[in-house]
Amino acid sequence: MHILGFYITGYQVAFIAVAGITVLSAIGVVLLPNILRAALCLGLMLFGVAGIYALMNAPFLAAVQVMIYVGAITTMIILAIFLSHRVMKIGFSQAIYNPLLAAAAAGVMFLFLFVTVANSVWVRHVAASGPAKSGVGIDAVATALLQPYVFPFELASVVLLAVLIGAVVIAKEDTEDA
Amino acid sequence: MHSAYGIPISWILTVGAMLFCIGLFGMMVRRSAIGMLLSIELMLNAANINLVAFGSYLKLPVIAGQVFAVFVITLAAAEAAVGLAIVINIYRNEQHIDADKISAMKL
């Protein structure tokens, strides 16, 4: 379709919408003073990232994102907020040192990244190299995880086991006789 | 034509850069330990978006970017578990999770 003289495909419109939701809710995550609302914004932002994955031919990763991030990590964070804040008393200590300075630093960082992306040779090369590959299904991911990447995969399982035991030990209440 | 359904890779990388810088800002501004963990999740997701974009746009082994993103998600879950355990432990001991006042490991 033509908008303001530019030709835009439907996928580009969808991407702009999803990216807008993602960035706006990310801003909500860092700016909302109520930590519970910030965590709910994080859930929305993670949904937006799942949408971006879906638009990038990665349906399996989009599903993983929704299951692990939105389903598990957000729930865990909200649970920790309930355990560690008096949620009803909303205005807890949120001393902000110098938000303008922090915003300036983050803005300089963004300008640097943006100029790098806009000027890099390979971005233009990719733009000229034609359409991306077709979608990658769950079977391809499973094959990759169990054939060329089997060692990092097993390493990740060991790391997860160690992390779970460590988290239980850290969060466990100290008993007198221990 | 540009790429996956006409979305240029520079758009995706720009969104990733935006998310990373927003997370950076939150990291500098928030004093609540959980708020800082939220900002870390933002930055990890920005990195993941870049990985998946490279995987589906560049002439790599097709699956490499997504597999790396899966590993990042795994380690992010691990980080959240340990981080929240530490936060809950600190809250139990000190009744607050203000990162400025936590001084247990200061010399």
mmCIF file of C-alpha atoms in Angstrom:
data_model
loop_
_atom_site.group_PDB
_atom_site.id
_atom_site.type_symbol
_atom_site.label_atom_id
_atom_site.label_comp_id
_atom_site.label_asym_id
_atom_site.label_seq_id
_atom_site.Cartn_x
_atom_site.Cartn_y
_atom_site.Cartn_z
ATOM 1 C CA MET A 1 0.000 0.000 0.000
ATOM 2 C CA HIS A 2 1.108 3.598 -0.453
ATOM 3 C CA ILE A 3 1.452 5.790 2.619
ATOM 4 C CA LEU A 4 2.755 9.337 2.237
ATOM 5 C CA GLY A 5 4.265 8.438 -1.092
ATOM 6 C CA PHE A 6 6.153 5.393 0.231
ATOM 7 C CA TYR A 7 5.313 1.833 -0.700
ATOM 8 C CA ILE A 8 4.870 -0.258 2.448
ATOM 9 C CA THR A 9 4.100 -3.946 2.607
ATOM 10 C CA GLY A 10 1.688 -5.425 5.095
ATOM 11 C CA TYR A 11 4.549 -7.113 6.917
ATOM 12 C CA GLN A 12 6.270 -3.776 7.364
ATOM 13 C CA VAL A 13 3.088 -2.314 8.832
ATOM 14 C CA ALA A 14 2.838 -5.274 11.212
ATOM 15 C CA PHE A 15 6.484 -4.877 12.178
ATOM 16 C CA ILE A 16 6.084 -1.178 12.908
ATOM 17 C CA ALA A 17 3.034 -1.879 15.076
ATOM 18 C CA VAL A 18 4.706 -4.688 17.019
ATOM 19 C CA ALA A 19 7.960 -2.757 17.422
ATOM 20 C CA GLY A 20 6.019 0.283 18.626
ATOM 21 C CA ILE A 21 4.251 -1.768 21.298
ATOM 22 C CA THR A 22 7.570 -3.329 22.315
ATOM 23 C CA VAL A 23 9.471 -0.060 22.641
ATOM 24 C CA LEU A 24 6.629 1.765 24.412
ATOM 25 C CA SER A 25 6.208 -0.976 26.991
ATOM 26 C CA ALA A 26 10.000 -1.117 27.432
ATOM 27 C CA ILE A 27 9.916 2.585 28.265
ATOM 28 C CA GLY A 28 7.163 1.755 30.730
ATOM 29 C CA VAL A 29 9.391 -0.878 32.321
ATOM 30 C CA VAL A 30 12.089 1.643 33.171
ATOM 31 C CA LEU A 31 9.937 4.690 33.944
ATOM 32 C CA LEU A 32 6.902 3.473 35.890
ATOM 33 C CA PRO A 33 7.465 4.147 39.585
ATOM 34 C CA ASN A 34 5.280 1.233 40.663
ATOM 35 C CA ILE A 35 7.454 -1.856 40.296
ATOM 36 C CA LEU A 36 4.447 -4.145 39.838
ATOM 37 C CA ARG A 37 3.220 -2.152 36.842
ATOM 38 C CA ALA A 38 6.752 -2.155 35.470
ATOM 39 C CA ALA A 39 6.801 -5.948 35.685
ATOM 40 C CA LEU A 40 3.455 -6.171 33.871
ATOM 41 C CA CYS A 41 4.888 -3.857 31.192
ATOM 42 C CA LEU A 42 7.809 -6.260 30.926
ATOM 43 C CA GLY A 43 5.308 -9.024 30.146
ATOM 44 C CA LEU A 44 3.810 -6.931 27.341
ATOM 45 C CA MET A 45 7.271 -6.104 26.021
ATOM 46 C CA LEU A 46 8.207 -9.803 25.960
ATOM 47 C CA PHE A 47 5.040 -10.519 23.978
ATOM 48 C CA GLY A 48 6.136 -7.848 21.509
ATOM 49 C CA VAL A 49 9.535 -9.501 21.147
ATOM 50 C CA ALA A 50 7.759 -12.801 20.460
ATOM 51 C CA GLY A 51 5.859 -11.013 17.696
ATOM 52 C CA ILE A 52 9.135 -9.761 16.222
ATOM 53 C CA TYR A 53 10.471 -13.335 16.251
ATOM 54 C CA ALA A 54 7.350 -14.497 14.456
ATOM 55 C CA LEU A 55 7.855 -11.815 11.800
ATOM 56 C CA MET A 56 11.466 -12.985 11.377
ATOM 57 C CA ASN A 57 10.589 -16.567 10.377
ATOM 58 C CA ALA A 58 11.270 -17.980 13.841
ATOM 59 C CA PRO A 59 7.958 -19.452 15.050
ATOM 60 C CA PHE A 60 9.652 -21.905 17.421
ATOM 61 C CA LEU A 61 11.541 -19.115 19.145
ATOM 62 C CA ALA A 62 8.344 -17.068 19.415
ATOM 63 C CA ALA A 63 6.688 -19.985 21.192
ATOM 64 C CA VAL A 64 9.695 -20.430 23.485
ATOM 65 C CA GLN A 65 9.631 -16.721 24.253
ATOM 66 C CA VAL A 66 5.980 -16.811 25.267
ATOM 67 C CA MET A 67 6.342 -20.000 27.312
ATOM 68 C CA ILE A 68 9.586 -19.268 29.160
ATOM 69 C CA TYR A 69 9.746 -15.487 29.357
ATOM 70 C CA VAL A 70 6.095 -14.471 29.519
ATOM 71 C CA GLY A 71 4.938 -17.592 31.279
ATOM 72 C CA ALA A 72 7.731 -18.362 33.702
ATOM 73 C CA ILE A 73 10.138 -15.477 34.216
ATOM 74 C CA THR A 74 7.477 -12.763 34.475
ATOM 75 C CA THR A 75 5.531 -14.897 36.925
ATOM 76 C CA MET A 76 8.654 -15.450 39.003
ATOM 77 C CA ILE A 77 9.477 -11.735 39.034
ATOM 78 C CA ILE A 78 5.940 -10.798 40.079
ATOM 79 C CA LEU A 79 6.081 -13.421 42.808
ATOM 80 C CA ALA A 80 9.354 -11.952 44.072
ATOM 81 C CA ILE A 81 7.784 -8.482 44.031
ATOM 82 C CA PHE A 82 4.912 -9.738 46.157
ATOM 83 C CA LEU A 83 7.414 -11.283 48.564
ATOM 84 C CA SER A 84 9.685 -8.272 48.857
ATOM 85 C CA HIS A 85 7.570 -5.133 48.544
ATOM 86 C CA ARG A 86 4.619 -3.902 50.442
ATOM 87 C CA VAL A 87 2.748 -3.625 47.180
ATOM 88 C CA MET A 88 -0.186 -1.734 48.611
ATOM 89 C CA LYS A 89 2.168 0.978 49.835
ATOM 90 C CA ILE A 90 3.165 2.074 46.401
ATOM 91 C CA GLY A 91 5.631 4.886 46.880
ATOM 92 C CA PHE A 92 8.690 2.983 48.026
ATOM 93 C CA SER A 93 12.215 4.291 47.793
ATOM 94 C CA GLN A 94 12.909 5.090 44.177
ATOM 95 C CA ALA A 95 15.609 7.727 44.526
ATOM 96 C CA ILE A 96 16.647 8.657 41.016
ATOM 97 C CA TYR A 97 20.072 10.231 40.924
ATOM 98 C CA ASN A 98 20.210 12.112 37.699
ATOM 99 C CA PRO A 99 17.774 10.813 35.118
ATOM 100 C CA LEU A 100 18.798 13.449 32.593
ATOM 101 C CA LEU A 101 22.414 12.361 32.741
ATOM 102 C CA ALA A 102 21.394 8.715 32.449
ATOM 103 C CA ALA A 103 19.109 9.517 29.512
ATOM 104 C CA ALA A 104 21.911 11.427 27.813
ATOM 105 C CA ALA A 105 24.292 8.499 28.232
ATOM 106 C CA ALA A 106 21.735 6.033 26.902
ATOM 107 C CA GLY A 107 20.925 8.378 24.019
ATOM 108 C CA VAL A 108 24.596 8.673 23.044
ATOM 109 C CA MET A 109 24.845 4.894 23.146
ATOM 110 C CA PHE A 110 21.793 4.611 20.889
ATOM 111 C CA LEU A 111 23.159 7.170 18.426
ATOM 112 C CA PHE A 112 26.422 5.248 18.278
ATOM 113 C CA LEU A 113 24.631 1.946 17.605
ATOM 114 C CA PHE A 114 22.282 3.533 15.069
ATOM 115 C CA VAL A 115 25.101 5.157 13.099
ATOM 116 C CA THR A 116 26.974 1.858 13.154
ATOM 117 C CA VAL A 117 23.957 -0.023 11.808
ATOM 118 C CA ALA A 118 23.168 2.605 9.199
ATOM 119 C CA ASN A 119 26.724 2.799 7.889
ATOM 120 C CA SER A 120 27.764 -0.822 7.993
ATOM 121 C CA VAL A 121 28.640 -2.460 4.709
ATOM 122 C CA TRP A 122 27.014 -5.777 5.449
ATOM 123 C CA VAL A 123 23.588 -4.237 6.111
ATOM 124 C CA ARG A 124 23.582 -2.940 2.561
ATOM 125 C CA HIS A 125 24.902 -6.305 1.398
ATOM 126 C CA VAL A 126 22.024 -8.085 3.149
ATOM 127 C CA ALA A 127 19.563 -5.604 1.723
ATOM 128 C CA ALA A 128 20.791 -6.509 -1.745
ATOM 129 C CA SER A 129 21.110 -10.233 -1.188
ATOM 130 C CA GLY A 130 17.480 -11.101 -1.749
ATOM 131 C CA PRO A 131 14.757 -12.670 0.368
ATOM 132 C CA ALA A 132 15.537 -14.483 3.585
ATOM 133 C CA LYS A 133 15.240 -18.192 3.982
ATOM 134 C CA SER A 134 11.900 -19.771 4.567
ATOM 135 C CA GLY A 135 10.665 -20.452 8.071
ATOM 136 C CA VAL A 136 12.607 -22.724 10.382
ATOM 137 C CA GLY A 137 10.502 -25.344 12.075
ATOM 138 C CA ILE A 138 10.870 -27.050 15.421
ATOM 139 C CA ASP A 139 12.409 -30.140 13.804
ATOM 140 C CA ALA A 140 15.313 -28.098 12.440
ATOM 141 C CA VAL A 141 15.925 -26.560 15.870
ATOM 142 C CA ALA A 142 15.825 -29.989 17.519
ATOM 143 C CA THR A 143 18.247 -31.428 14.986
ATOM 144 C CA ALA A 144 20.627 -28.514 15.468
ATOM 145 C CA LEU A 145 20.467 -28.807 19.260
ATOM 146 C CA LEU A 146 21.170 -32.537 19.253
ATOM 147 C CA GLN A 147 23.744 -32.736 16.467
ATOM 148 C CA PRO A 148 26.187 -29.811 16.063
ATOM 149 C CA TYR A 149 25.301 -28.044 19.321
ATOM 150 C CA VAL A 150 24.937 -31.069 21.554
ATOM 151 C CA PHE A 151 27.842 -30.107 23.831
ATOM 152 C CA PRO A 152 26.540 -26.610 24.712
ATOM 153 C CA PHE A 153 23.095 -28.162 25.071
ATOM 154 C CA GLU A 154 24.299 -30.646 27.683
ATOM 155 C CA LEU A 155 26.358 -27.904 29.322
ATOM 156 C CA ALA A 156 23.193 -25.797 29.574
ATOM 157 C CA SER A 157 21.399 -28.637 31.354
ATOM 158 C CA VAL A 158 24.233 -28.934 33.882
ATOM 159 C CA VAL A 159 24.190 -25.153 34.383
ATOM 160 C CA LEU A 160 20.434 -25.218 34.946
ATOM 161 C CA LEU A 161 20.749 -27.993 37.521
ATOM 162 C CA ALA A 162 23.498 -26.120 39.368
ATOM 163 C CA VAL A 163 21.481 -22.895 39.238
ATOM 164 C CA LEU A 164 18.348 -24.523 40.619
ATOM 165 C CA ILE A 165 20.233 -26.085 43.523
ATOM 166 C CA GLY A 166 22.045 -22.797 44.139
ATOM 167 C CA ALA A 167 18.841 -20.765 44.101
ATOM 168 C CA VAL A 168 17.224 -23.112 46.614
ATOM 169 C CA VAL A 169 20.278 -22.911 48.881
ATOM 170 C CA ILE A 170 20.394 -19.107 48.672
ATOM 171 C CA ALA A 171 16.694 -18.561 49.282
ATOM 172 C CA LYS A 172 16.413 -21.227 51.987
ATOM 173 C CA GLU A 173 15.755 -19.950 55.457
ATOM 174 C CA ASP A 174 18.729 -20.433 57.734
ATOM 175 C CA THR A 175 17.913 -23.092 60.278
ATOM 176 C CA GLU A 176 19.414 -22.998 63.722
ATOM 177 C CA ASP A 177 20.773 -26.527 63.758
ATOM 178 C CA ALA A 178 22.387 -26.295 60.334
ATOM 179 C CA MET B 1 13.281 -6.826 -2.473
ATOM 180 C CA HIS B 2 14.762 -6.391 0.912
ATOM 181 C CA SER B 3 14.425 -9.398 3.121
ATOM 182 C CA ALA B 4 12.012 -11.442 5.178
ATOM 183 C CA TYR B 5 8.694 -10.145 3.864
ATOM 184 C CA GLY B 6 10.241 -6.793 3.041
ATOM 185 C CA ILE B 7 11.346 -5.821 6.548
ATOM 186 C CA PRO B 8 14.877 -4.374 6.247
ATOM 187 C CA ILE B 9 17.356 -5.796 8.730
ATOM 188 C CA SER B 10 18.319 -2.262 9.769
ATOM 189 C CA TRP B 11 14.815 -1.759 11.223
ATOM 190 C CA ILE B 12 15.172 -4.835 13.381
ATOM 191 C CA LEU B 13 18.662 -3.890 14.531
ATOM 192 C CA THR B 14 17.397 -0.385 15.347
ATOM 193 C CA VAL B 15 14.628 -1.811 17.525
ATOM 194 C CA GLY B 16 17.239 -3.988 19.239
ATOM 195 C CA ALA B 17 19.433 -0.942 19.854
ATOM 196 C CA MET B 18 16.448 0.982 21.266
ATOM 197 C CA LEU B 19 15.590 -1.837 23.683
ATOM 198 C CA PHE B 20 19.227 -2.134 24.765
ATOM 199 C CA CYS B 21 19.558 1.581 25.456
ATOM 200 C CA ILE B 22 16.243 1.675 27.330
ATOM 201 C CA GLY B 23 17.527 -1.191 29.462
ATOM 202 C CA LEU B 24 20.794 0.673 30.005
ATOM 203 C CA PHE B 25 18.855 3.745 31.139
ATOM 204 C CA GLY B 26 16.783 1.659 33.528
ATOM 205 C CA MET B 27 19.911 0.057 34.915
ATOM 206 C CA MET B 28 21.327 3.491 35.725
ATOM 207 C CA VAL B 29 18.124 4.988 37.081
ATOM 208 C CA ARG B 30 16.488 2.244 39.136
ATOM 209 C CA ARG B 31 17.533 1.715 42.719
ATOM 210 C CA SER B 32 15.271 -1.245 43.456
ATOM 211 C CA ALA B 33 17.119 -4.514 42.824
ATOM 212 C CA ILE B 34 14.099 -6.062 41.083
ATOM 213 C CA GLY B 35 13.846 -3.029 38.814
ATOM 214 C CA MET B 36 17.469 -3.565 37.826
ATOM 215 C CA LEU B 37 16.709 -7.220 37.036
ATOM 216 C CA LEU B 38 13.869 -6.050 34.772
ATOM 217 C CA SER B 39 16.319 -3.804 32.922
ATOM 218 C CA ILE B 40 18.719 -6.715 32.483
ATOM 219 C CA GLU B 41 15.894 -8.708 30.885
ATOM 220 C CA LEU B 42 15.346 -5.826 28.451
ATOM 221 C CA MET B 43 18.989 -5.860 27.416
ATOM 222 C CA LEU B 44 19.076 -9.650 27.023
ATOM 223 C CA ASN B 45 16.024 -9.482 24.780
ATOM 224 C CA ALA B 46 17.675 -6.804 22.673
ATOM 225 C CA ALA B 47 20.663 -9.098 22.173
ATOM 226 C CA ASN B 48 18.331 -11.976 21.298
ATOM 227 C CA ILE B 49 16.542 -9.904 18.664
ATOM 228 C CA ASN B 50 19.895 -9.163 17.041
ATOM 229 C CA LEU B 51 20.920 -12.829 17.133
ATOM 230 C CA VAL B 52 17.708 -13.969 15.473
ATOM 231 C CA ALA B 53 17.930 -11.181 12.903
ATOM 232 C CA PHE B 54 21.466 -12.179 11.949
ATOM 233 C CA GLY B 55 20.445 -15.818 11.845
ATOM 234 C CA SER B 56 17.568 -15.286 9.457
ATOM 235 C CA TYR B 57 19.163 -12.609 7.251
ATOM 236 C CA LEU B 58 22.844 -13.454 6.875
ATOM 237 C CA LYS B 59 24.185 -16.395 4.967
ATOM 238 C CA LEU B 60 24.982 -18.425 8.059
ATOM 239 C CA PRO B 61 23.926 -21.954 8.866
ATOM 240 C CA VAL B 62 20.180 -21.293 8.946
ATOM 241 C CA ILE B 63 19.614 -22.293 12.517
ATOM 242 C CA ALA B 64 22.656 -20.820 14.286
ATOM 243 C CA GLY B 65 21.073 -17.542 15.396
ATOM 244 C CA GLN B 66 18.009 -19.229 16.843
ATOM 245 C CA VAL B 67 20.046 -21.830 18.720
ATOM 246 C CA PHE B 68 22.167 -19.095 20.261
ATOM 247 C CA ALA B 69 18.994 -17.255 21.236
ATOM 248 C CA VAL B 70 17.700 -20.428 22.909
ATOM 249 C CA PHE B 71 20.892 -20.622 24.961
ATOM 250 C CA VAL B 72 20.595 -16.963 25.921
ATOM 251 C CA ILE B 73 16.992 -17.548 27.052
ATOM 252 C CA THR B 74 18.154 -20.526 29.127
ATOM 253 C CA LEU B 75 20.833 -18.507 30.850
ATOM 254 C CA ALA B 76 18.423 -15.595 31.340
ATOM 255 C CA ALA B 77 16.061 -17.925 33.167
ATOM 256 C CA ALA B 78 18.957 -19.106 35.316
ATOM 257 C CA GLU B 79 19.996 -15.525 36.009
ATOM 258 C CA ALA B 80 16.467 -14.563 37.004
ATOM 259 C CA ALA B 81 16.209 -17.543 39.371
ATOM 260 C CA VAL B 82 19.478 -16.814 41.173
ATOM 261 C CA GLY B 83 18.934 -13.048 41.148
ATOM 262 C CA LEU B 84 15.473 -13.289 42.654
ATOM 263 C CA ALA B 85 16.706 -15.775 45.251
ATOM 264 C CA ILE B 86 19.396 -13.289 46.276
ATOM 265 C CA VAL B 87 16.838 -10.460 46.333
ATOM 266 C CA ILE B 88 14.482 -12.438 48.568
ATOM 267 C CA ASN B 89 17.353 -13.390 50.887
ATOM 268 C CA ILE B 90 18.469 -9.748 51.161
ATOM 269 C CA TYR B 91 14.904 -8.664 51.846
ATOM 270 C CA ARG B 92 14.608 -11.238 54.590
ATOM 271 C CA ASN B 93 17.798 -10.008 56.229
ATOM 272 C CA GLU B 94 17.506 -6.250 55.728
ATOM 273 C CA GLN B 95 13.781 -5.553 55.052
ATOM 274 C CA HIS B 96 14.556 -3.612 51.874
ATOM 275 C CA ILE B 97 16.068 -4.223 48.439
ATOM 276 C CA ASP B 98 17.450 -0.778 47.766
ATOM 277 C CA ALA B 99 20.649 -1.387 45.803
ATOM 278 C CA ASP B 100 22.264 1.723 47.288
ATOM 279 C CA LYS B 101 21.904 0.563 50.857
ATOM 280 C CA ILE B 102 22.970 -3.037 50.379
ATOM 281 C CA SER B 103 26.454 -3.061 51.862
ATOM 282 C CA ALA B 104 26.969 -6.635 53.022
ATOM 283 C CA MET B 105 29.933 -7.177 50.716
ATOM 284 C CA LYS B 106 31.554 -3.779 51.154
ATOM 285 C CA LEU B 107 34.978 -3.698 52.729
#
